[in-house]
């Protein structure tokens, strides 16, 4: 990740400046937030299933392996994955993807926004807190923790297709986890008095406790595990739909449902709450 | 599509030249081909469900709407979608995606292949017939016929995310349909005598008849429709899994299952067979 410092965050800054002039609107509610998060679960499970089609393809993630003496990988000490994601995000930045604050790039770009006219998306976020994100933690979690659980060992040299599917996983995980900003905004608006006093006291622990509902988190974790069993099963045209209830090893599924449970339990939910707390700590800036 | 002629197919030609020195291997079988095609169905259904998250976003496909006087859209008479897909494919070409002959770009690129060392993928295809593809027909079918059935009317200005999901659909449809080359290769090897005489007679109709199994096609069409009901349902953490059997209108699913049936019935299966026939007609070149 050393190479990430090479690009100055000019485009990001410009997007935030645009957002500053737009006040949070009243279109956000606990229902719309929950609906968004629930729908993202499907996209996350689909993206994990797709990544699991390919073997681990470890050389794509190794800065030394694919770089030659004059190539960009060796010069920047960057892996193939990093170079590919940086160039793909640059195209998406040109196309305006990051004008919408729901989307946050892993790298910042100097690329001019040229493929379509600029558009001021209505931001539901409090401008001074909208920058909060945990993309660095997501990047590290994805490549170091999740990917080895998803992909079987092996190398089929299909690095471009493989890393393209990594990018799809990263993008939806980033959007889902950093959506904690919207969750926090809705919760803040729902009980401004309580949150204001905790924010003014900078009481992280109390904020975290207020944002935590173990019962609700348990529902989410069981639901994503079930989605992995349903979406990752093999469907035949006549047989009954397998529910996977009797299969605890996960071997019949394209992605082990317990890995998806773990993803939410250990990373998605804790990181989302970390985003919520950080956002709230800037909510009165 | 007028702008597609701007780029000369240099990279494609280079990829084919590489392939020419590699003889078809014996790794291909009817079983591996069927397994690949069945697995692609899941990816196709996932990609359609993902595109259906976004409204139609018609201006992204209109060459006039988003181009300004000096912008690339107006100058090239290209739509935002075309520019975005061309630039995204160029990055993937740099990354070596099209070294693997299973993948065929919609546009041809002069982009040097620089992100990873070149690799000679083993080709299962007969070199002189490997170029066969129907990407132009897939492009036209996708944007003119399928997309209006998938996406609800509306415009949320999220053009980059929307067209990125179009590209995912296009890529898997292209890989699936142009896999007809592999299907034809396996069938040819299984009955060289019969195929050779029909190929020498250039008898398209007889080839098409020989390649057609209505019973098998019916199984595939019913299976993809079922996959759309299973993968496109709403999953709750406790409720029973809905099979969608009692819902013929498709309104409860993220993508109408009858649209996926129609996609296979009217386009995927006929276009695949067109690829098979064209491949076979070059199989003795």
Coordinates of C-alpha atoms in Angstrom, one line a residue:
Chain A
X1 CA 0.0 0.0 0.0
X2 CA 3.1 2.3 0.0
X3 CA 2.2 3.4 -3.5
X4 CA -1.1 4.9 -2.4
X5 CA 0.6 8.0 -1.2
X6 CA 1.7 8.9 -4.7
X7 CA -1.6 10.3 -5.8
X8 CA -2.9 13.4 -4.0
X9 CA -6.6 13.3 -3.1
X10 CA -7.6 16.2 -5.3
X11 CA -10.7 14.6 -6.8
X12 CA -11.9 13.5 -3.3
X13 CA -11.4 17.0 -2.0
X14 CA -13.3 18.5 -4.9
X15 CA -16.2 16.1 -4.2
X16 CA -16.3 17.0 -0.6
X17 CA -16.3 20.7 -1.4
X18 CA -19.3 20.2 -3.6
X19 CA -21.0 18.4 -0.7
X20 CA -20.4 21.2 1.7
X21 CA -22.9 23.5 0.0
X22 CA -25.6 20.8 0.2
X23 CA -27.4 20.4 3.5
X24 CA -28.5 17.0 4.7
X25 CA -32.0 16.3 3.4
X26 CA -34.9 14.7 5.2
X27 CA -35.1 11.8 2.7
X28 CA -33.2 9.5 5.0
X29 CA -35.1 7.2 7.5
X30 CA -34.4 4.1 9.5
X31 CA -36.5 2.2 7.0
X32 CA -34.6 3.3 3.9
X33 CA -31.3 2.7 5.7
X34 CA -32.3 -0.8 6.7
X35 CA -33.6 -1.5 3.2
X36 CA -30.3 -0.4 1.6
X37 CA -28.2 -2.5 4.0
X38 CA -30.4 -5.6 3.5
X39 CA -30.2 -5.3 -0.3
X40 CA -26.4 -4.8 -0.1
X41 CA -26.2 -8.3 1.6
X42 CA -27.3 -9.9 -1.6
X43 CA -24.7 -8.0 -3.6
X44 CA -22.0 -8.9 -1.1
X45 CA -22.9 -12.6 -1.3
X46 CA -23.0 -12.6 -5.1
X47 CA -19.6 -10.9 -5.3
X48 CA -18.0 -13.4 -2.9
X49 CA -19.5 -16.3 -4.8
X50 CA -18.1 -14.9 -8.0
X51 CA -14.6 -14.4 -6.5
X52 CA -14.7 -18.0 -5.3
X53 CA -14.9 -19.2 -8.9
X54 CA -11.2 -18.5 -9.3
X55 CA -8.3 -20.0 -7.4
X56 CA -6.3 -17.8 -5.0
X57 CA -3.9 -16.7 -7.8
X58 CA -1.4 -15.5 -5.2
X59 CA 1.2 -13.9 -7.6
X60 CA -1.4 -11.3 -8.5
X61 CA -1.0 -9.9 -4.9
X62 CA 2.7 -10.1 -4.6
X63 CA 4.6 -6.9 -5.4
X64 CA 7.8 -8.8 -6.3
X65 CA 6.5 -11.6 -8.5
X66 CA 5.0 -9.8 -11.4
X67 CA 7.1 -6.7 -11.6
X68 CA 10.1 -6.7 -13.9
X69 CA 13.0 -4.3 -13.8
X70 CA 11.3 -1.6 -15.8
X71 CA 7.7 -2.5 -15.2
X72 CA 5.4 -0.4 -13.0
X73 CA 5.0 -3.1 -10.4
X74 CA 8.6 -3.2 -9.4
X75 CA 9.1 0.5 -9.7
X76 CA 6.2 1.4 -7.4
X77 CA 6.5 -1.7 -5.2
X78 CA 2.9 -2.4 -6.1
X79 CA 1.2 -5.7 -6.8
X80 CA -0.7 -6.5 -10.0
X81 CA -3.9 -6.2 -8.0
X82 CA -3.0 -2.8 -6.7
X83 CA -2.1 -1.5 -10.2
X84 CA -5.2 -3.0 -11.8
X85 CA -7.5 -1.5 -9.1
X86 CA -5.9 1.9 -9.3
X87 CA -6.3 2.0 -13.0
X88 CA -9.9 0.7 -12.9
X89 CA -10.8 3.2 -10.2
X90 CA -9.2 6.0 -12.2
X91 CA -11.6 5.2 -15.1
X92 CA -14.5 5.2 -12.7
X93 CA -13.4 8.5 -11.3
X94 CA -13.3 10.0 -14.8
X95 CA -16.9 8.6 -15.2
X96 CA -18.1 10.4 -12.0
X97 CA -18.6 7.3 -9.7
X98 CA -17.2 9.2 -6.7
X99 CA -19.4 12.3 -7.2
X100 CA -22.0 10.2 -5.3
X101 CA -20.7 10.1 -1.7
X102 CA -21.9 6.6 -1.2
X103 CA -18.9 5.5 -3.2
X104 CA -15.4 6.0 -1.8
X105 CA -12.3 5.0 -3.9
X106 CA -9.5 3.1 -2.3
X107 CA -7.0 5.4 -4.1
X108 CA -7.3 9.1 -4.7
X109 CA -7.0 10.4 -8.2
X110 CA -5.8 13.5 -10.1
X111 CA -7.9 12.2 -13.1
X112 CA -10.1 14.9 -14.5
X113 CA -13.8 14.2 -14.5
X114 CA -14.5 14.1 -18.3
X115 CA -16.9 11.4 -19.4
X116 CA -20.1 13.1 -18.3
X117 CA -21.2 16.5 -17.0
X118 CA -20.8 17.0 -13.3
X119 CA -23.8 16.5 -11.1
X120 CA -24.4 17.6 -7.5
X121 CA -25.8 14.6 -5.8
X122 CA -28.0 15.5 -2.8
X123 CA -26.0 14.4 0.2
X124 CA -27.8 13.1 3.3
X125 CA -24.6 13.4 5.2
X126 CA -23.3 16.2 7.5
X127 CA -20.6 17.7 5.3
X128 CA -17.9 18.0 7.9
X129 CA -18.2 14.3 8.8
X130 CA -18.8 12.9 5.3
X131 CA -15.1 12.1 4.8
X132 CA -15.1 9.4 7.4
X133 CA -14.2 6.0 6.0
X134 CA -12.3 2.8 6.8
X135 CA -11.2 1.8 3.3
X136 CA -7.7 1.1 4.5
X137 CA -9.0 -1.4 7.1
X138 CA -11.3 -2.9 4.5
X139 CA -8.5 -3.4 2.0
X140 CA -6.3 -5.1 4.6
X141 CA -9.1 -7.3 5.9
X142 CA -10.1 -8.3 2.4
X143 CA -6.7 -9.4 1.2
X144 CA -5.2 -10.7 4.4
X145 CA -8.2 -12.3 6.1
X146 CA -11.2 -12.9 3.9
X147 CA -9.6 -13.8 0.5
X148 CA -7.7 -16.9 1.9
X149 CA -11.0 -18.2 3.3
X150 CA -12.8 -17.6 0.0
X151 CA -10.5 -18.9 -2.7
X152 CA -9.0 -22.3 -3.0
X153 CA -5.2 -22.6 -3.4
X154 CA -4.1 -22.6 -7.0
X155 CA -2.9 -20.4 -9.9
X156 CA -4.7 -20.4 -13.3
X157 CA -3.0 -17.1 -14.5
X158 CA -6.4 -15.5 -15.0
X159 CA -5.2 -12.5 -13.0
X160 CA -7.2 -9.8 -14.7
X161 CA -10.6 -11.5 -14.3
X162 CA -9.7 -12.6 -10.8
X163 CA -8.7 -9.1 -9.6
X164 CA -11.7 -7.6 -11.4
X165 CA -13.8 -9.8 -9.1
X166 CA -11.8 -8.7 -6.1
X167 CA -12.6 -5.1 -7.0
X168 CA -16.3 -5.9 -7.1
X169 CA -16.0 -7.4 -3.6
X170 CA -14.0 -4.4 -2.3
X171 CA -16.4 -1.9 -3.8
X172 CA -19.5 -3.3 -2.3
X173 CA -17.9 -4.0 1.1
X174 CA -16.6 -0.4 1.1
X175 CA -20.1 1.0 0.2
X176 CA -21.8 -1.2 2.8
X177 CA -19.4 -0.5 5.7
X178 CA -18.9 3.2 5.0
X179 CA -22.7 3.4 4.8
X180 CA -22.3 3.6 8.6
X181 CA -22.1 7.3 8.0
X182 CA -25.8 7.3 6.9
X183 CA -26.8 5.0 9.7
X184 CA -25.2 7.3 12.2
X185 CA -26.8 10.4 10.6
X186 CA -30.3 8.8 11.0
X187 CA -29.7 7.7 14.5
X188 CA -28.3 11.2 15.4
X189 CA -31.4 12.9 14.0
X190 CA -33.6 10.5 15.9
X191 CA -32.2 11.4 19.3
X192 CA -30.1 14.6 18.9
X193 CA -30.1 15.4 22.7
X194 CA -28.5 12.2 23.8
X195 CA -26.0 12.0 21.0
X196 CA -25.0 15.6 21.3
X197 CA -24.0 15.2 24.9
X198 CA -22.0 12.0 24.2
X199 CA -20.3 13.7 21.2
X200 CA -19.4 16.7 23.2
X201 CA -18.0 14.5 26.0
X202 CA -16.1 12.5 23.2
X203 CA -17.4 9.4 24.9
X204 CA -16.5 6.7 22.4
X205 CA -17.5 3.8 24.6
X206 CA -21.0 5.2 25.4
X207 CA -21.5 6.0 21.7
X208 CA -20.6 2.5 20.7
X209 CA -22.9 1.1 23.4
X210 CA -25.8 3.3 22.2
X211 CA -25.2 2.1 18.6
X212 CA -25.1 -1.6 19.4
X213 CA -28.1 -3.9 19.3
X214 CA -26.9 -7.5 19.7
X215 CA -30.3 -8.9 18.9
X216 CA -30.5 -6.9 15.6
X217 CA -26.9 -7.9 14.7
X218 CA -27.7 -11.5 15.3
X219 CA -30.6 -11.3 12.9
X220 CA -28.3 -9.8 10.3
X221 CA -25.6 -12.5 10.8
X222 CA -28.1 -15.3 10.5
X223 CA -29.7 -13.8 7.5
X224 CA -26.4 -13.4 5.5
X225 CA -25.4 -16.9 6.4
X226 CA -28.8 -18.1 5.0
X227 CA -28.3 -16.0 1.8
X228 CA -25.0 -17.7 1.3
X229 CA -26.8 -21.1 1.5
X230 CA -29.6 -20.1 -0.9
X231 CA -27.5 -18.1 -3.5
X232 CA -24.6 -20.5 -3.4
X233 CA -26.5 -23.8 -3.9
X234 CA -26.5 -25.8 -7.1
X235 CA -29.9 -25.5 -8.8
X236 CA -31.3 -28.2 -11.1
X237 CA -34.3 -27.6 -13.3
X238 CA -36.5 -30.2 -11.6
X239 CA -35.2 -31.1 -8.2
X240 CA -36.3 -29.4 -5.0
X241 CA -34.5 -26.3 -3.9
X242 CA -31.8 -27.3 -1.4
X243 CA -31.9 -25.2 1.7
X244 CA -28.5 -26.4 2.9
X245 CA -29.9 -26.8 6.4
X246 CA -28.4 -30.3 6.7
X247 CA -25.0 -29.3 5.5
X248 CA -22.8 -27.7 8.1
X249 CA -19.5 -28.2 6.4
X250 CA -20.3 -25.8 3.5
X251 CA -18.7 -28.1 1.0
X252 CA -21.8 -28.1 -1.2
X253 CA -22.0 -24.4 -1.5
X254 CA -20.0 -22.0 -3.7
X255 CA -19.0 -20.1 -0.7
X256 CA -19.0 -21.6 2.8
X257 CA -21.9 -19.9 4.6
X258 CA -19.9 -19.8 7.9
X259 CA -17.3 -17.6 6.2
X260 CA -20.1 -15.1 5.3
X261 CA -21.3 -15.3 8.9
X262 CA -17.8 -14.6 10.1
X263 CA -17.3 -11.8 7.6
X264 CA -20.3 -10.0 9.2
X265 CA -19.5 -11.0 12.7
X266 CA -15.8 -10.1 12.8
X267 CA -15.5 -7.4 10.2
X268 CA -18.6 -5.8 8.5
X269 CA -20.5 -5.1 11.7
X270 CA -17.6 -3.9 13.9
X271 CA -16.1 -1.8 11.1
X272 CA -19.6 -0.3 10.4
X273 CA -19.9 0.7 14.0
X274 CA -16.4 2.2 13.9
X275 CA -17.5 4.3 11.0
X276 CA -20.7 5.3 12.9
X277 CA -18.7 6.4 16.0
X278 CA -16.1 8.4 13.9
X279 CA -18.8 10.1 12.0
X280 CA -20.7 11.1 15.1
X281 CA -17.5 12.5 16.7
X282 CA -17.4 14.9 13.7
X283 CA -21.2 15.5 13.6
X284 CA -21.0 18.8 15.5
X285 CA -17.8 20.1 13.8
Chain B
X1 CA -21.2 1.9 -32.5
X2 CA -19.7 4.1 -35.2
X3 CA -16.7 4.9 -32.9
X4 CA -15.7 1.3 -32.6
X5 CA -13.9 1.4 -35.9
X6 CA -11.5 4.0 -34.5
X7 CA -9.2 1.5 -32.8
X8 CA -7.4 -1.0 -34.9
X9 CA -7.6 -4.6 -33.6
X10 CA -3.8 -4.9 -32.9
X11 CA -4.0 -6.5 -29.5
X12 CA -6.6 -9.0 -30.6
X13 CA -4.4 -9.9 -33.6
X14 CA -1.5 -10.4 -31.3
X15 CA -3.5 -12.7 -29.0
X16 CA -4.6 -14.8 -32.0
X17 CA -1.0 -15.0 -33.2
X18 CA 0.0 -16.4 -29.9
X19 CA -2.8 -18.9 -30.1
X20 CA -1.8 -20.1 -33.5
X21 CA 1.2 -21.8 -32.1
X22 CA -0.8 -23.7 -29.5
X23 CA -2.6 -26.8 -30.6
X24 CA -6.0 -27.7 -29.2
X25 CA -5.4 -29.9 -26.1
X26 CA -7.4 -32.9 -25.0
X27 CA -8.6 -31.3 -21.7
X28 CA -12.0 -30.4 -23.1
X29 CA -14.9 -32.8 -22.7
X30 CA -18.7 -32.6 -22.9
X31 CA -18.8 -32.7 -19.1
X32 CA -16.4 -29.8 -18.6
X33 CA -18.2 -27.8 -21.2
X34 CA -21.6 -28.4 -19.6
X35 CA -20.3 -27.7 -16.1
X36 CA -18.9 -24.4 -17.4
X37 CA -22.1 -23.4 -19.1
X38 CA -24.2 -24.3 -16.0
X39 CA -22.0 -22.3 -13.7
X40 CA -22.2 -19.3 -16.1
X41 CA -25.9 -19.3 -15.6
X42 CA -25.5 -18.3 -12.0
X43 CA -23.1 -15.5 -12.9
X44 CA -25.5 -14.3 -15.6
X45 CA -28.5 -14.2 -13.2
X46 CA -26.4 -12.4 -10.5
X47 CA -25.3 -9.8 -13.0
X48 CA -28.9 -9.2 -14.2
X49 CA -30.1 -8.9 -10.6
X50 CA -27.4 -6.3 -10.0
X51 CA -28.2 -4.2 -13.1
X52 CA -31.9 -4.2 -12.0
X53 CA -30.9 -2.4 -8.8
X54 CA -30.5 0.8 -10.9
X55 CA -33.1 2.6 -13.0
X56 CA -32.8 2.6 -16.7
X57 CA -30.7 5.9 -16.7
X58 CA -31.4 6.5 -20.3
X59 CA -29.0 9.5 -20.8
X60 CA -26.0 7.2 -20.2
X61 CA -26.9 5.5 -23.5
X62 CA -27.6 8.6 -25.6
X63 CA -24.7 9.9 -27.7
X64 CA -26.1 13.4 -27.8
X65 CA -27.3 13.9 -24.2
X66 CA -24.0 13.8 -22.2
X67 CA -21.6 15.1 -24.8
X68 CA -20.7 18.7 -24.7
X69 CA -19.1 20.7 -27.6
X70 CA -15.5 19.8 -26.7
X71 CA -16.2 16.5 -24.8
X72 CA -15.3 13.1 -26.1
X73 CA -19.0 12.0 -26.3
X74 CA -20.0 14.6 -28.9
X75 CA -16.8 14.4 -30.9
X76 CA -16.9 10.6 -31.3
X77 CA -20.7 10.4 -31.5
X78 CA -20.4 7.9 -28.6
X79 CA -22.5 7.5 -25.6
X80 CA -21.3 7.7 -22.0
X81 CA -21.8 3.9 -21.8
X82 CA -19.6 3.3 -24.9
X83 CA -16.8 5.6 -23.6
X84 CA -16.9 4.0 -20.1
X85 CA -16.9 0.5 -21.5
X86 CA -14.1 1.3 -23.9
X87 CA -11.9 2.8 -21.2
X88 CA -12.6 -0.1 -18.8
X89 CA -11.8 -2.7 -21.4
X90 CA -8.6 -0.9 -22.2
X91 CA -7.5 -1.3 -18.6
X92 CA -8.5 -4.9 -18.7
X93 CA -6.6 -5.4 -21.9
X94 CA -3.5 -3.8 -20.3
X95 CA -4.0 -6.3 -17.5
X96 CA -4.0 -9.3 -19.9
X97 CA -7.7 -10.3 -19.7
X98 CA -7.9 -11.0 -23.4
X99 CA -4.9 -13.2 -23.5
X100 CA -7.3 -15.9 -22.4
X101 CA -9.4 -16.6 -25.5
X102 CA -12.5 -17.3 -23.4
X103 CA -12.7 -13.5 -23.1
X104 CA -13.4 -11.3 -26.1
X105 CA -13.5 -7.5 -25.8
X106 CA -16.3 -5.5 -27.4
X107 CA -13.7 -3.0 -28.6
X108 CA -10.2 -3.7 -29.9
X109 CA -7.3 -1.9 -28.3
X110 CA -3.9 -0.5 -29.2
X111 CA -3.1 -0.5 -25.5
X112 CA 0.2 -2.2 -24.7
X113 CA 0.0 -5.2 -22.3
X114 CA 2.0 -3.8 -19.4
X115 CA 0.6 -4.8 -16.0
X116 CA 1.8 -8.4 -15.9
X117 CA 4.2 -10.6 -17.9
X118 CA 2.6 -12.2 -21.0
X119 CA 1.4 -15.8 -20.6
X120 CA 0.5 -18.3 -23.3
X121 CA -2.9 -19.8 -22.2
X122 CA -3.4 -23.3 -23.5
X123 CA -6.1 -22.9 -26.1
X124 CA -8.7 -25.7 -26.6
X125 CA -9.8 -24.0 -29.8
X126 CA -8.8 -24.7 -33.4
X127 CA -6.7 -21.6 -34.1
X128 CA -8.2 -20.7 -37.5
X129 CA -11.7 -20.7 -36.0
X130 CA -11.0 -19.1 -32.6
X131 CA -11.7 -15.6 -33.8
X132 CA -15.4 -16.3 -34.3
X133 CA -17.7 -14.2 -32.0
X134 CA -21.0 -12.5 -32.1
X135 CA -20.1 -9.6 -29.8
X136 CA -21.8 -7.0 -32.1
X137 CA -25.1 -8.9 -31.9
X138 CA -24.7 -9.3 -28.1
X139 CA -24.1 -5.5 -27.7
X140 CA -27.1 -4.7 -29.8
X141 CA -29.4 -7.3 -28.1
X142 CA -28.3 -6.2 -24.6
X143 CA -28.9 -2.5 -25.0
X144 CA -31.9 -2.5 -27.3
X145 CA -33.8 -5.6 -26.2
X146 CA -32.8 -6.9 -22.7
X147 CA -32.0 -3.7 -20.8
X148 CA -35.5 -2.2 -21.2
X149 CA -36.9 -5.4 -19.8
X150 CA -34.5 -5.4 -16.8
X151 CA -34.5 -1.8 -15.6
X152 CA -37.4 0.3 -14.4
X153 CA -37.8 3.7 -16.0
X154 CA -36.0 6.4 -14.1
X155 CA -32.8 8.5 -13.8
X156 CA -30.8 8.6 -10.6
X157 CA -27.7 10.0 -12.3
X158 CA -25.6 7.1 -11.0
X159 CA -24.3 6.5 -14.5
X160 CA -20.8 5.2 -13.6
X161 CA -22.1 2.5 -11.3
X162 CA -25.0 1.6 -13.7
X163 CA -22.8 1.2 -16.7
X164 CA -20.3 -0.7 -14.7
X165 CA -23.0 -3.2 -14.0
X166 CA -23.9 -3.2 -17.7
X167 CA -20.3 -4.1 -18.5
X168 CA -20.5 -7.1 -16.0
X169 CA -23.6 -8.3 -17.8
X170 CA -22.1 -7.8 -21.2
X171 CA -18.8 -9.6 -20.2
X172 CA -20.5 -12.7 -18.9
X173 CA -23.0 -12.9 -21.8
X174 CA -20.1 -12.6 -24.2
X175 CA -18.1 -15.3 -22.5
X176 CA -21.2 -17.6 -22.3
X177 CA -22.4 -17.1 -25.8
X178 CA -19.0 -17.2 -27.5
X179 CA -18.2 -20.3 -25.5
X180 CA -20.1 -21.9 -28.4
X181 CA -16.7 -22.2 -30.0
X182 CA -15.7 -24.7 -27.2
X183 CA -19.0 -26.5 -27.5
X184 CA -18.5 -26.9 -31.2
X185 CA -14.9 -28.1 -30.8
X186 CA -16.1 -30.8 -28.4
X187 CA -18.9 -31.9 -30.7
X188 CA -16.6 -31.9 -33.7
X189 CA -14.0 -34.1 -31.9
X190 CA -16.8 -36.4 -30.9
X191 CA -18.0 -37.1 -34.5
X192 CA -15.4 -35.8 -36.9
X193 CA -16.7 -37.8 -39.9
X194 CA -20.2 -36.4 -39.8
X195 CA -19.1 -32.9 -39.1
X196 CA -16.4 -32.9 -41.7
X197 CA -18.7 -33.8 -44.5
X198 CA -21.3 -31.2 -43.5
X199 CA -18.5 -28.5 -43.2
X200 CA -17.1 -29.4 -46.6
X201 CA -20.6 -29.1 -48.0
X202 CA -21.0 -25.7 -46.2
X203 CA -24.4 -27.1 -45.1
X204 CA -25.4 -24.6 -42.4
X205 CA -28.9 -25.9 -42.0
X206 CA -27.8 -29.5 -41.4
X207 CA -25.1 -28.3 -39.0
X208 CA -27.7 -26.3 -37.1
X209 CA -30.0 -29.3 -36.9
X210 CA -27.2 -31.5 -35.7
X211 CA -26.3 -29.1 -33.0
X212 CA -29.8 -28.6 -31.8
X213 CA -31.4 -30.6 -28.9
X214 CA -34.7 -29.1 -28.0
X215 CA -35.1 -31.3 -25.0
X216 CA -31.7 -30.2 -23.6
X217 CA -32.5 -26.5 -24.4
X218 CA -35.8 -26.8 -22.6
X219 CA -34.0 -28.1 -19.5
X220 CA -31.6 -25.1 -19.6
X221 CA -34.3 -22.6 -20.1
X222 CA -36.4 -23.9 -17.2
X223 CA -33.3 -24.1 -15.0
X224 CA -32.2 -20.4 -15.6
X225 CA -35.8 -19.3 -14.9
X226 CA -35.7 -21.2 -11.6
X227 CA -32.3 -19.7 -10.8
X228 CA -33.9 -16.2 -11.2
X229 CA -36.6 -17.2 -8.7
X230 CA -34.2 -18.5 -6.2
X231 CA -31.4 -15.9 -6.5
X232 CA -33.8 -13.0 -6.9
X233 CA -36.1 -13.7 -3.9
X234 CA -36.1 -11.8 -0.6
X235 CA -34.5 -13.8 2.1
X236 CA -35.4 -13.3 5.8
X237 CA -33.4 -14.9 8.6
X238 CA -36.3 -17.0 9.9
X239 CA -39.0 -17.4 7.3
X240 CA -39.1 -20.3 4.9
X241 CA -37.3 -20.0 1.6
X242 CA -39.7 -18.8 -1.0
X243 CA -39.6 -20.9 -4.2
X244 CA -41.6 -18.4 -6.2
X245 CA -43.7 -21.2 -7.6
X246 CA -46.9 -19.5 -6.9
X247 CA -45.8 -16.2 -8.3
X248 CA -46.1 -16.0 -12.0
X249 CA -46.0 -12.2 -12.4
X250 CA -42.5 -11.9 -11.2
X251 CA -43.2 -8.8 -9.2
X252 CA -41.7 -10.3 -6.0
X253 CA -38.4 -11.0 -7.6
X254 CA -35.5 -8.7 -8.3
X255 CA -35.5 -9.8 -11.9
X256 CA -38.6 -11.2 -13.6
X257 CA -37.8 -14.9 -14.1
X258 CA -39.7 -14.9 -17.4
X259 CA -37.3 -12.3 -18.7
X260 CA -34.4 -14.7 -17.9
X261 CA -36.3 -17.5 -19.7
X262 CA -36.8 -15.2 -22.6
X263 CA -33.1 -14.1 -22.6
X264 CA -32.0 -17.8 -23.0
X265 CA -34.9 -18.7 -25.4
X266 CA -34.6 -15.8 -27.8
X267 CA -31.0 -14.8 -27.6
X268 CA -28.4 -16.8 -25.6
X269 CA -29.3 -20.2 -27.1
X270 CA -29.8 -19.1 -30.7
X271 CA -26.7 -16.9 -30.7
X272 CA -24.6 -19.7 -29.1
X273 CA -25.7 -22.0 -31.9
X274 CA -24.8 -19.3 -34.5
X275 CA -21.3 -19.2 -32.9
X276 CA -21.1 -23.0 -33.1
X277 CA -22.0 -23.1 -36.8
X278 CA -19.6 -20.3 -37.7
X279 CA -16.8 -21.9 -35.8
X280 CA -17.4 -25.3 -37.5
X281 CA -17.4 -23.6 -40.9
X282 CA -13.8 -22.5 -40.2
X283 CA -12.9 -25.8 -38.4
X284 CA -11.1 -27.2 -41.5
X285 CA -9.5 -24.0 -42.7

